[in-house]
Amino acid sequence: MPKRLKLNADSGQYRWAVSLLAVAVVLPTVCLLWFMTEAIDNERFVIRQKLVLFHTDQLEKARRTADGDWARRCRRLEDDNDAHPYRRLVEIVAQGGCDAVLMYDPSGRRLYPVLSTEADRTGGPSDVLADAWQLEFVDRDYAGAAERYEQHALSASGYRRRLAEWVGKAPPLDDRGLLDALIGQARCLAKLDRMAEAIAVCRQVAFSPLADGADVGVLSRIANARLLMLGWMRDRRQYDGLLEETFSGLLDMLYQPNQAGASLPADQNLFLARKAMDIVGQSPRLQSHRRQIGGAPLERLVEFEARSLALADRFAASSDLDAWEPGRLQPLEAADDNAYGLLHRSERSVCFALLSGQTVHAALGEFIGSFQSDAVECRITDDAGRLIVGPDEPRTEPFVAGPIGVYLPNWRIELFFREGDVLDRAAGERIAVYTWTGTLVIVLILISGAFAARAIGKQVKLNRLKNDFIATVTHELKTPLASMRVLVDTLLEGHYRDSQQVTDYLQLISKENGRLSRLIDNFLTFSRMERNKQAFQMRQTSPAVIARNAAEAVRTRFDKPSCHFEVEITEDLPDVTADPDAMVTVLVNLLDNAYKYSRDDKHIALHVTSEDHSVHFAVSDNGVGVPRRALKRIFKRFYQADRTLSRRAEGCGLGLSIARFIVDAHGGTIRVESRLDHGSTFTVTLPAKG
């Protein structure tokens, strides 16, 4: 088969092999990418289903928890022990759960809040004190009014005798005028800036034992007396001890009944509590004083009672609550803060609680907290469609929705995935495993494909090299054999003129035989190199002997008029450790190349020198030179820089590769310096002995 056809066949086989390899790499890669995509989508679906099932179960648990919480809130409104409304009020405020409350007995009578006009219908000033009131508020005669108040107090049912009898006893109802007289006297003394006398008189009322068994009217007057004393003493440091005692006494009267079960009306209680808070804010001496009643902060009690009084104005009678369904939280119409009402009925009382939107949100805090996370947010609306918590306009459809509980039957909770690819984040770890595994497999496939392609390419190159080698060997062996056959046939047939022509033919046969021997030696050396069977006989050798033997080996060939061969050997060269025959082969190959690639007028030189503990063998010629791009490749097997020239010159491109192999085995180096059309210099360097 012609060489061109062989190359085309090799190229076609290489393309087919590469195509099959590409299919073997691309097809698994595409399948793997498809599998990864399906696996990731399936993982998202699985994660979504897990999230839906998890939050559905969590919603059911949260409903049961919410029902229990609202049941406890309703039980707080019950009157299990016939407790006074104020005690129940303080307990409700301390525990939290609502912002205002109305309490009724089974007959519909309001138990809380009770106003002053309902609790004490005889609470106005006595007519007996009309003249003193005239002097104080109309005539502005404070001294005369103080004297007249004192006269009324002294004459009121034997004042001094009655004071002794009041200790530990409930005062009669007609003693309210006596208390009004004493308070009036103290008030007028204060207006006269006789503060010590005013405080002393007012103290008789404020700390009288009457409070324990008094009715509402008497309690109101005692509380007012204590409030007056606080206002008078807050800027006078001599009364520090009495100030704190009076403030504690006032707190003891707020939001709790006395021993007789009487308590201050809600409106008066609220007025006194607000005044007490103002006094605390204006008096540094009371800043650290307790401001709690029964575990409930005074500020919260004030806010609670203010809302309760406003709620009482809206629902004046228990019949106004007949339309409310017990145990169900319903919107309170016309409320400013999205307030809700909760009606609770028991055997002994009816309670109506008000819950602001903020309180409802706080009450649902644990319920909401069961769902809020980085991945999920919840949205709650009441039975009127009002938003309690969550986004106003969700961007996606809820993945879980349903009612909240028994006490909030028409309320609705919806769960949404937050913005961003929540499913990717939830399935991120699994997807990352899939992605990295798939990427690793794809990389391994590509690397394997690259190695396979490289192996195929190397195999194709080896096949091509083998074909070239066979063709070269055949050509190189055939040429000298053909020449020798022609010469031998000529001699055998007797076609010669004389003995000189016979001698010439025999010399030509000897030349071709030498050429054939060198080719065979190169092929054998190459074969041993490939099989790592080349063995060298290393010994201490003189570089001059190596150079002379190499020169002698080529002397016959170089001994021509057109060839000028020069050998220059420096004296006193150090010995080298080498295989002499192998090194002669190196130099012969270099000299042979110099001869082949030189022109008709050949100038070849062999120089042996020593420098830096090394011996240098330099072979120079004036030949065609080596192209720069070929300088790094000329030592490769079968490489020939000039294919055209190589067909005119004998050889198969093994000489330099054999030379480099031998030099490397000796621990030396071989380098080349060349210029086109100016010749080349090959230098072999071996380490000197010792």
XYZ file of C-alpha atoms in Angstrom:
690
model
C 0.000 0.000 0.000
C 1.398 3.436 -0.850
C 2.462 5.577 2.073
C -0.136 8.261 1.354
C -2.900 5.664 1.435
C -1.567 4.341 4.717
C -1.579 7.823 6.232
C -5.115 8.407 5.016
C -6.173 5.060 6.476
C -4.534 5.940 9.806
C -6.237 9.351 9.816
C -9.608 7.744 9.050
C -9.157 5.212 11.856
C -8.146 7.999 14.214
C -11.237 10.052 13.336
C -13.491 7.023 13.842
C -11.843 6.262 17.160
C -12.185 9.879 18.301
C -15.830 9.939 17.203
C -16.619 6.757 19.127
C -14.746 8.119 22.137
C -16.687 11.391 21.938
C -19.954 9.433 21.917
C -18.731 7.328 24.842
C -17.969 10.519 26.813
C -20.808 12.817 25.750
C -23.649 10.273 26.053
C -22.964 9.333 29.725
C -22.402 13.006 30.525
C -25.762 14.026 29.025
C -27.505 11.138 30.797
C -25.865 12.095 34.071
C -26.890 15.735 33.674
C -30.476 14.636 32.955
C -30.430 12.381 36.010
C -29.059 15.199 38.176
C -31.803 17.572 36.970
C -34.496 14.999 37.675
C -32.981 14.177 41.060
C -32.865 17.846 42.061
C -36.479 18.417 40.944
C -37.559 15.277 42.783
C -35.672 16.418 45.866
C -37.505 19.754 45.747
C -40.834 17.921 45.480
C -39.945 15.603 48.366
C -38.813 18.515 50.527
C -42.027 20.403 49.716
C -44.152 17.403 50.697
C -42.174 16.978 53.893
C -42.637 20.649 54.725
C -46.385 20.439 54.020
C -46.824 17.309 56.154
C -44.653 18.706 58.921
C -46.480 22.035 59.103
C -49.904 20.372 58.786
C -49.113 18.239 61.821
C -47.616 21.257 63.569
C -50.775 23.267 62.822
C -52.965 20.589 64.405
C -50.800 20.576 67.535
C -50.848 24.374 67.643
C -54.675 24.349 67.399
C -54.934 22.106 70.449
C -52.494 24.340 72.306
C -54.459 27.464 71.322
C -57.761 25.925 72.452
C -56.245 25.109 75.834
C -54.816 28.617 76.150
C -58.147 30.304 75.366
C -59.945 27.947 77.761
C -57.591 29.061 80.532
C -58.251 32.690 79.637
C -61.970 32.130 80.026
C -61.529 30.368 83.370
C -59.675 33.394 84.691
C -62.893 35.364 84.265
C -64.915 32.960 86.432
C -65.846 33.709 90.051
C -65.172 30.363 91.690
C -64.768 31.625 95.278
C -67.167 34.586 95.330
C -64.112 36.830 95.233
C -64.526 40.581 95.317
C -64.470 42.115 91.801
C -61.317 44.074 92.604
C -59.446 40.946 93.677
C -60.481 39.266 90.442
C -59.468 42.399 88.547
C -55.971 42.473 90.058
C -55.510 38.774 89.313
C -56.620 39.243 85.691
C -54.252 42.181 85.188
C -51.347 40.347 86.839
C -51.832 37.280 84.644
C -52.624 39.282 81.521
C -54.912 38.154 78.777
C -57.296 41.083 78.299
C -57.332 44.876 78.348
C -60.697 45.613 80.052
C -63.530 43.685 81.681
C -67.174 44.045 82.684
C -68.557 41.845 85.494
C -72.257 41.151 86.169
C -74.115 38.951 88.584
C -76.666 36.429 87.232
C -79.452 39.016 87.653
C -77.669 41.470 85.371
C -76.426 43.898 88.039
C -73.001 45.228 87.202
C -70.384 44.282 89.753
C -67.505 46.062 88.062
C -66.893 48.837 87.283
C -69.157 50.593 89.810
C -69.336 54.404 89.640
C -69.465 56.832 92.556
C -73.059 57.788 91.717
C -74.020 54.118 91.983
C -72.011 53.236 95.100
C -72.659 56.279 97.365
C -75.861 58.176 96.690
C -75.390 60.343 99.803
C -71.817 61.295 99.078
C -72.383 65.080 98.815
C -71.463 67.637 101.527
C -73.731 67.881 104.572
C -76.127 70.860 104.751
C -74.797 71.533 108.269
C -71.477 72.581 106.712
C -73.071 75.040 104.288
C -71.963 78.115 106.249
C -68.363 76.863 106.375
C -68.451 76.169 102.602
C -69.736 79.728 102.083
C -66.794 81.179 103.992
C -64.220 78.965 102.202
C -65.288 78.955 98.568
C -67.345 82.190 98.247
C -66.002 84.648 100.794
C -62.462 83.241 100.714
C -62.274 83.726 104.483
C -60.028 80.758 105.165
C -59.363 81.570 108.809
C -63.096 81.944 109.548
C -63.865 78.806 107.529
C -61.215 76.822 109.446
C -62.690 77.979 112.757
C -66.265 77.170 111.647
C -65.191 73.664 110.374
C -63.547 73.020 113.754
C -66.712 74.099 115.615
C -68.827 71.709 113.532
C -66.344 68.886 114.152
C -66.352 69.506 117.924
C -70.146 69.657 118.122
C -70.794 66.729 115.798
C -72.242 64.096 118.132
C -69.715 64.769 120.904
C -66.542 64.571 118.812
C -63.968 63.888 121.500
C -66.096 61.238 123.174
C -66.968 59.587 119.909
C -63.343 59.360 118.746
C -62.560 57.066 121.680
C -65.603 54.943 120.925
C -64.663 54.517 117.206
C -61.502 52.548 117.896
C -62.120 48.996 116.560
C -65.776 49.750 115.700
C -67.681 50.688 112.566
C -68.703 54.352 112.645
C -72.344 55.289 112.156
C -73.434 56.643 108.766
C -73.962 60.160 110.042
C -70.262 60.524 110.816
C -69.514 61.482 107.206
C -70.210 65.100 108.091
C -67.640 64.860 110.884
C -64.987 63.672 108.442
C -65.963 66.382 105.957
C -65.563 68.990 108.714
C -62.069 67.778 109.647
C -60.965 67.645 106.002
C -62.401 71.116 105.417
C -60.554 72.480 108.478
C -57.248 70.971 107.261
C -57.835 72.314 103.767
C -58.349 75.871 105.039
C -55.263 75.671 107.303
C -53.206 74.643 104.285
C -54.528 77.605 102.330
C -53.381 79.805 105.242
C -49.925 78.162 104.883
C -50.286 76.669 108.364
C -49.082 73.384 106.895
C -48.033 71.665 110.105
C -51.503 72.205 111.627
C -53.201 71.158 108.376
C -51.208 67.905 108.189
C -51.905 67.172 111.869
C -55.673 67.606 111.448
C -55.805 65.691 108.153
C -53.751 62.888 109.644
C -56.554 62.214 112.175
C -58.804 61.314 109.251
C -56.190 59.642 106.999
C -54.975 57.186 109.658
C -58.180 56.679 111.544
C -59.130 53.015 112.223
C -62.464 53.790 110.616
C -61.176 52.543 107.231
C -61.325 48.824 108.125
C -65.076 48.730 108.702
C -66.218 51.828 106.843
C -68.668 52.036 104.001
C -67.978 53.547 100.592
C -68.615 57.133 101.698
C -66.205 56.977 104.620
C -63.572 55.194 102.509
C -63.767 57.921 99.906
C -63.168 60.635 102.524
C -60.226 58.780 104.090
C -58.663 58.241 100.669
C -59.103 61.941 99.830
C -57.418 62.868 103.121
C -54.409 60.707 102.310
C -54.185 62.218 98.840
C -54.232 65.746 100.349
C -51.432 64.850 102.744
C -49.284 63.511 99.898
C -49.639 66.756 97.996
C -48.672 68.814 101.049
C -45.688 66.714 102.156
C -43.945 65.845 98.872
C -41.731 68.993 98.929
C -41.043 68.976 102.716
C -38.178 66.738 103.730
C -39.162 66.806 107.434
C -42.109 64.590 106.514
C -40.126 61.897 104.587
C -41.178 59.078 106.881
C -44.812 60.170 106.981
C -44.812 60.674 103.180
C -43.923 57.026 102.487
C -46.342 55.807 105.147
C -49.168 57.864 103.635
C -48.353 56.679 100.088
C -48.367 53.038 101.228
C -51.694 53.645 102.976
C -53.196 55.068 99.795
C -51.982 52.096 97.723
C -53.548 49.769 100.312
C -56.956 51.333 99.603
C -56.723 51.129 95.780
C -58.084 48.107 93.885
C -58.928 46.142 97.027
C -61.792 46.051 99.543
C -61.582 46.639 103.298
C -62.519 44.114 105.964
C -66.209 44.968 105.588
C -66.051 44.235 101.831
C -66.430 47.873 100.800
C -64.191 49.409 98.124
C -63.733 52.700 96.381
C -65.880 53.309 93.283
C -64.078 52.684 90.008
C -64.062 56.310 88.853
C -62.737 57.583 92.184
C -60.273 54.715 92.342
C -58.987 55.681 88.867
C -58.728 59.358 89.881
C -56.744 58.529 93.044
C -54.454 56.078 91.203
C -53.611 58.651 88.537
C -52.902 61.285 91.182
C -50.678 58.821 93.051
C -48.714 58.159 89.859
C -48.306 61.924 89.295
C -47.017 62.379 92.838
C -44.498 59.552 92.346
C -43.278 61.193 89.139
C -42.794 64.545 90.922
C -41.239 63.201 94.131
C -37.721 61.696 93.882
C -38.196 60.250 97.380
C -40.931 57.925 96.097
C -39.161 56.783 92.919
C -37.977 53.545 94.520
C -41.230 52.911 96.366
C -43.292 49.885 95.429
C -45.823 50.508 92.689
C -47.522 47.149 92.544
C -50.802 45.946 93.944
C -51.274 42.215 94.273
C -48.508 41.534 91.745
C -49.989 43.875 89.131
C -48.164 47.115 88.196
C -50.069 50.265 89.106
C -49.663 51.670 85.583
C -51.309 48.619 84.003
C -54.140 48.731 86.572
C -54.800 52.365 85.686
C -54.883 51.614 81.946
C -57.083 48.578 82.518
C -59.597 50.477 84.663
C -59.743 53.399 82.213
C -60.627 50.997 79.387
C -63.135 49.214 81.621
C -64.951 52.482 82.414
C -65.046 53.316 78.674
C -66.411 49.825 77.982
C -69.070 50.321 80.674
C -70.267 53.465 78.885
C -70.696 51.398 75.701
C -72.456 48.466 77.350
C -74.500 50.133 80.064
C -76.595 47.051 80.833
C -76.019 43.317 80.623
C -78.834 43.106 78.075
C -76.548 44.875 75.600
C -74.489 41.666 75.501
C -77.354 39.321 74.661
C -76.323 39.222 70.978
C -72.800 37.984 71.805
C -72.035 34.298 71.517
C -70.247 33.012 74.669
C -66.745 31.590 74.259
C -66.105 33.144 70.857
C -63.759 36.009 70.100
C -65.585 38.540 67.934
C -64.600 41.907 66.492
C -65.747 44.916 68.480
C -67.322 47.286 66.009
C -66.150 50.905 65.825
C -63.029 50.078 67.835
C -59.958 52.137 67.011
C -57.354 49.386 67.526
C -59.094 46.355 66.021
C -60.359 45.367 69.458
C -62.255 42.133 70.135
C -64.780 41.058 72.722
C -65.045 37.728 74.551
C -68.169 36.862 76.567
C -67.967 34.214 79.290
C -70.933 32.982 81.333
C -70.801 30.932 84.532
C -73.304 30.049 87.242
C -72.375 32.997 89.439
C -71.265 35.717 87.050
C -71.174 37.024 83.514
C -67.905 38.541 82.285
C -67.221 40.427 79.115
C -63.525 40.954 78.297
C -62.056 43.382 75.795
C -58.877 42.402 73.939
C -56.994 44.876 71.776
C -55.411 43.813 68.519
C -52.000 43.980 70.184
C -53.173 41.712 73.011
C -54.644 39.223 70.559
C -51.383 39.250 68.636
C -49.460 38.618 71.866
C -51.931 35.873 72.847
C -51.278 34.218 69.497
C -47.532 34.728 69.838
C -46.761 31.139 70.812
C -49.129 29.939 68.101
C -47.436 32.151 65.498
C -43.975 31.238 66.767
C -44.651 27.592 65.949
C -44.504 28.458 62.240
C -42.342 31.531 61.796
C -38.893 30.639 60.457
C -36.356 31.690 57.842
C -38.217 29.576 55.303
C -41.869 30.077 56.283
C -44.066 32.991 57.317
C -47.674 32.891 58.478
C -50.676 35.122 57.873
C -53.702 35.250 60.215
C -57.038 36.940 59.512
C -60.094 37.198 61.786
C -63.676 36.265 60.913
C -64.204 39.763 59.489
C -61.225 39.370 57.159
C -59.063 41.819 59.094
C -55.334 41.111 59.066
C -53.864 40.165 62.450
C -50.326 39.238 61.422
C -48.440 38.602 58.204
C -48.101 40.235 54.785
C -50.968 42.335 53.437
C -50.778 40.838 49.961
C -48.891 37.540 49.786
C -47.058 36.909 46.515
C -47.725 33.191 46.394
C -50.475 30.777 47.286
C -50.371 29.272 50.807
C -49.063 25.734 51.004
C -50.993 25.081 54.250
C -54.182 26.834 55.432
C -56.985 26.208 57.920
C -58.883 27.445 61.015
C -57.168 28.304 64.281
C -59.388 26.692 66.925
C -62.713 26.376 68.740
C -62.590 29.843 70.283
C -61.605 31.416 66.950
C -63.841 29.381 64.617
C -63.829 31.654 61.583
C -60.264 32.850 61.963
C -57.854 31.577 59.316
C -54.143 30.890 59.265
C -52.150 30.587 56.047
C -48.528 29.508 55.679
C -46.324 30.798 52.857
C -42.784 30.209 51.753
C -40.700 33.328 52.139
C -39.100 35.130 49.216
C -36.226 33.324 47.517
C -35.834 29.712 46.526
C -36.809 28.242 49.886
C -37.007 24.721 48.531
C -33.442 24.997 47.233
C -32.302 26.176 50.641
C -34.264 23.442 52.405
C -32.882 20.811 50.041
C -29.545 22.576 49.694
C -27.453 19.912 51.378
C -28.894 17.059 49.322
C -28.724 19.079 46.104
C -25.120 20.015 46.889
C -24.286 16.318 47.309
C -25.954 15.521 43.989
C -24.263 18.429 42.256
C -20.772 17.698 43.564
C -21.140 13.976 42.921
C -22.377 14.566 39.378
C -19.675 17.143 38.736
C -17.011 14.757 40.018
C -18.330 11.940 37.835
C -18.464 14.228 34.790
C -14.911 15.411 35.477
C -13.777 11.802 35.830
C -15.516 10.923 32.557
C -13.856 13.862 30.813
C -10.468 13.013 32.302
C -10.895 9.372 31.305
C -11.937 10.501 27.845
C -8.909 12.758 27.629
C -6.598 9.925 28.678
C -8.335 7.581 26.235
C -8.017 10.146 23.444
C -4.387 10.607 24.321
C -3.856 6.842 24.367
C -5.600 6.497 20.994
C -3.549 9.336 19.569
C -0.398 7.783 20.957
C -1.373 4.420 19.512
C -2.040 6.009 16.121
C 1.323 7.749 16.308
C 2.973 4.466 17.249
C 1.278 2.759 14.324
C 2.400 5.532 12.038
C 5.882 5.377 13.550
C 5.940 1.606 13.045
C 4.876 1.987 9.434
C 7.469 4.701 8.905
C 10.071 2.547 10.608
C 9.279 -0.459 8.417
C 9.246 1.693 5.300
C 12.515 3.398 6.285
C 14.245 0.151 7.202
C 13.063 -1.436 3.995
C 14.244 1.518 1.949
C 17.579 1.894 3.755
C 18.369 -1.831 3.583
C 17.160 -2.203 0.039
C 19.394 0.564 -1.356
C 22.837 -0.873 -0.397
C 21.697 -4.410 -1.136
C 20.533 -3.372 -4.594
C 23.829 -1.569 -5.245
C 25.888 -4.575 -4.132
C 23.759 -6.944 -6.228
C 24.308 -4.860 -9.389
C 28.059 -4.742 -8.786
C 28.316 -8.438 -7.997
C 26.258 -9.377 -11.060
C 28.489 -7.176 -13.227
C 31.610 -8.908 -11.934
C 30.109 -12.359 -12.299
C 29.088 -11.680 -15.873
C 32.572 -10.418 -16.673
C 31.483 -6.988 -17.801
C 34.664 -5.140 -16.757
C 37.611 -3.720 -18.688
C 40.510 -4.489 -16.440
C 41.623 -5.360 -12.939
C 41.409 -1.703 -11.866
C 37.680 -1.652 -12.606
C 37.281 -4.863 -10.583
C 39.099 -3.216 -7.703
C 36.800 -0.162 -7.950
C 33.697 -2.371 -7.922
C 34.984 -4.277 -4.914
C 35.636 -0.983 -3.085
C 32.077 0.118 -3.837
C 30.760 -3.212 -2.559
C 32.853 -2.753 0.606
C 31.486 0.778 1.046
C 27.882 -0.346 0.692
C 28.558 -3.248 3.033
C 29.905 -0.817 5.657
C 26.874 1.356 5.184
C 24.650 -1.679 5.617
C 26.544 -2.680 8.758
C 26.095 0.775 10.288
C 22.365 0.673 9.562
C 22.024 -2.732 11.143
C 24.062 -1.603 14.161
C 21.771 1.429 14.560
C 18.671 -0.703 14.298
C 20.022 -3.159 16.848
C 21.010 -0.361 19.198
C 17.580 1.208 18.799
C 15.927 -2.140 19.532
C 17.990 -2.569 22.687
C 17.155 1.003 23.728
C 13.431 0.366 23.320
C 13.666 -2.826 25.383
C 16.063 -1.295 27.945
C 18.512 -4.065 27.124
C 21.438 -1.871 26.170
C 24.370 -2.616 28.488
C 27.508 -0.462 28.748
C 30.973 -1.561 29.844
C 32.051 1.458 31.919
C 35.773 1.920 32.591
C 38.313 4.688 32.908
C 39.114 5.800 29.393
C 41.172 8.500 27.719
C 39.086 10.996 25.730
C 41.904 11.193 23.176
C 41.653 7.459 22.470
C 37.898 7.779 21.914
C 38.380 10.699 19.542
C 41.165 8.989 17.560
C 39.181 5.754 17.199
C 36.158 7.716 15.937
C 38.337 9.646 13.473
C 39.952 6.437 12.269
C 36.497 4.863 11.746
C 35.515 7.604 9.290
C 38.990 8.306 7.829
C 38.487 6.177 4.730
C 35.187 7.854 3.917
C 36.448 11.374 4.652
C 39.690 10.871 2.708
C 38.549 12.661 -0.416
C 39.706 15.839 -2.162
C 36.297 17.493 -1.557
C 36.395 16.823 2.204
C 38.658 18.622 4.631
C 38.663 16.764 8.003
C 40.428 18.271 11.014
C 41.013 16.607 14.407
C 42.274 18.717 17.314
C 42.853 17.111 20.717
C 44.068 19.138 23.727
C 46.960 17.647 25.621
C 46.756 16.391 29.231
C 43.030 15.668 29.090
C 41.550 14.061 32.232
C 40.166 10.583 31.874
C 36.438 9.868 31.763
C 34.377 6.907 32.961
C 32.733 5.580 29.809
C 32.112 2.715 27.457
C 34.712 3.483 24.745
C 32.884 1.658 21.960
C 29.585 3.397 22.796
C 31.212 6.837 22.861
C 32.957 6.057 19.540
C 29.494 5.260 18.159
C 28.253 8.687 19.347
C 31.092 10.540 17.667
C 30.852 8.442 14.491
C 27.131 9.244 14.224
C 27.833 12.957 14.679
C 30.683 12.876 12.125
C 28.554 10.859 9.730
C 25.736 13.457 9.976
C 28.252 16.250 9.435
C 29.444 14.521 6.260
C 25.937 13.807 4.931
C 24.526 17.270 5.486
C 27.541 19.219 4.215
C 27.795 20.494 0.678
C 30.329 19.486 -1.978
C 33.164 21.430 -0.339
C 33.083 19.845 3.119
C 34.876 21.196 6.192
C 34.461 18.946 9.225
C 36.284 19.285 12.539
C 36.502 17.240 15.738
C 37.747 19.166 18.802
C 38.338 17.649 22.242
C 38.865 20.060 25.161
C 38.594 20.141 28.939
C 36.935 22.796 31.107
C 35.343 22.954 34.584
C 36.034 19.276 35.383
C 34.356 18.209 32.149
C 35.524 16.943 28.779
C 33.918 18.390 25.648
C 33.737 16.625 22.260
C 32.720 19.150 19.558
C 31.846 18.134 15.974
C 31.546 21.082 13.532
C 30.620 21.300 9.889
C 29.819 23.865 7.223
C 26.608 22.150 6.164
C 23.064 23.263 5.604
C 22.374 23.816 9.317
C 19.258 23.033 11.367
C 16.148 25.264 11.431
C 15.500 26.849 14.788
C 12.060 25.230 15.127
C 13.698 21.800 14.705
C 16.518 22.223 17.261
C 14.459 20.696 20.115
C 13.168 17.795 18.018
C 16.197 16.531 16.129
C 17.052 14.113 18.958
C 13.713 12.325 18.644
C 13.551 8.937 16.999
C 13.093 8.940 13.215
C 12.929 12.748 13.132
C 14.519 14.378 10.061
C 14.543 18.123 9.775
C 14.596 18.192 5.969
C 12.522 15.464 4.383
C 13.668 16.433 0.902
C 17.306 16.338 1.907
C 16.854 13.097 3.798
C 15.807 11.348 0.645
C 19.162 12.322 -0.954
C 21.193 11.491 2.142
C 21.368 8.064 3.638
C 19.994 7.376 7.146
C 16.666 6.917 8.902
C 16.729 9.493 11.690
C 18.062 7.249 14.481
C 21.651 8.487 14.811
C 21.011 11.517 17.046
C 18.438 9.709 19.204
C 20.970 6.886 19.765
C 23.694 9.433 20.530
C 21.542 11.183 23.106
C 20.566 7.877 24.716
C 24.236 6.883 25.118
C 25.268 10.319 26.423
C 22.419 10.368 28.966
C 23.452 6.919 30.163
C 26.967 8.303 30.776
C 25.612 11.217 32.833
C 26.598 13.741 30.185
C 24.872 16.234 27.948
C 24.605 16.869 24.232
C 23.702 20.211 22.722
C 23.640 21.803 19.292
C 24.353 25.245 17.911
C 23.339 25.864 14.326
C 22.683 28.539 11.716
C 21.032 27.864 8.402
C 23.544 27.646 5.530
C 26.418 28.212 7.989
C 26.734 24.774 9.532
C 26.227 23.179 12.918
C 28.233 22.290 16.018
C 27.260 19.346 18.223
C 28.950 19.293 21.645
C 29.050 16.244 23.899
C 30.046 16.901 27.504
C 31.126 14.133 29.915
C 32.170 14.550 33.567
C 35.920 14.127 34.096
C 37.240 11.367 36.339
C 38.234 12.572 39.839
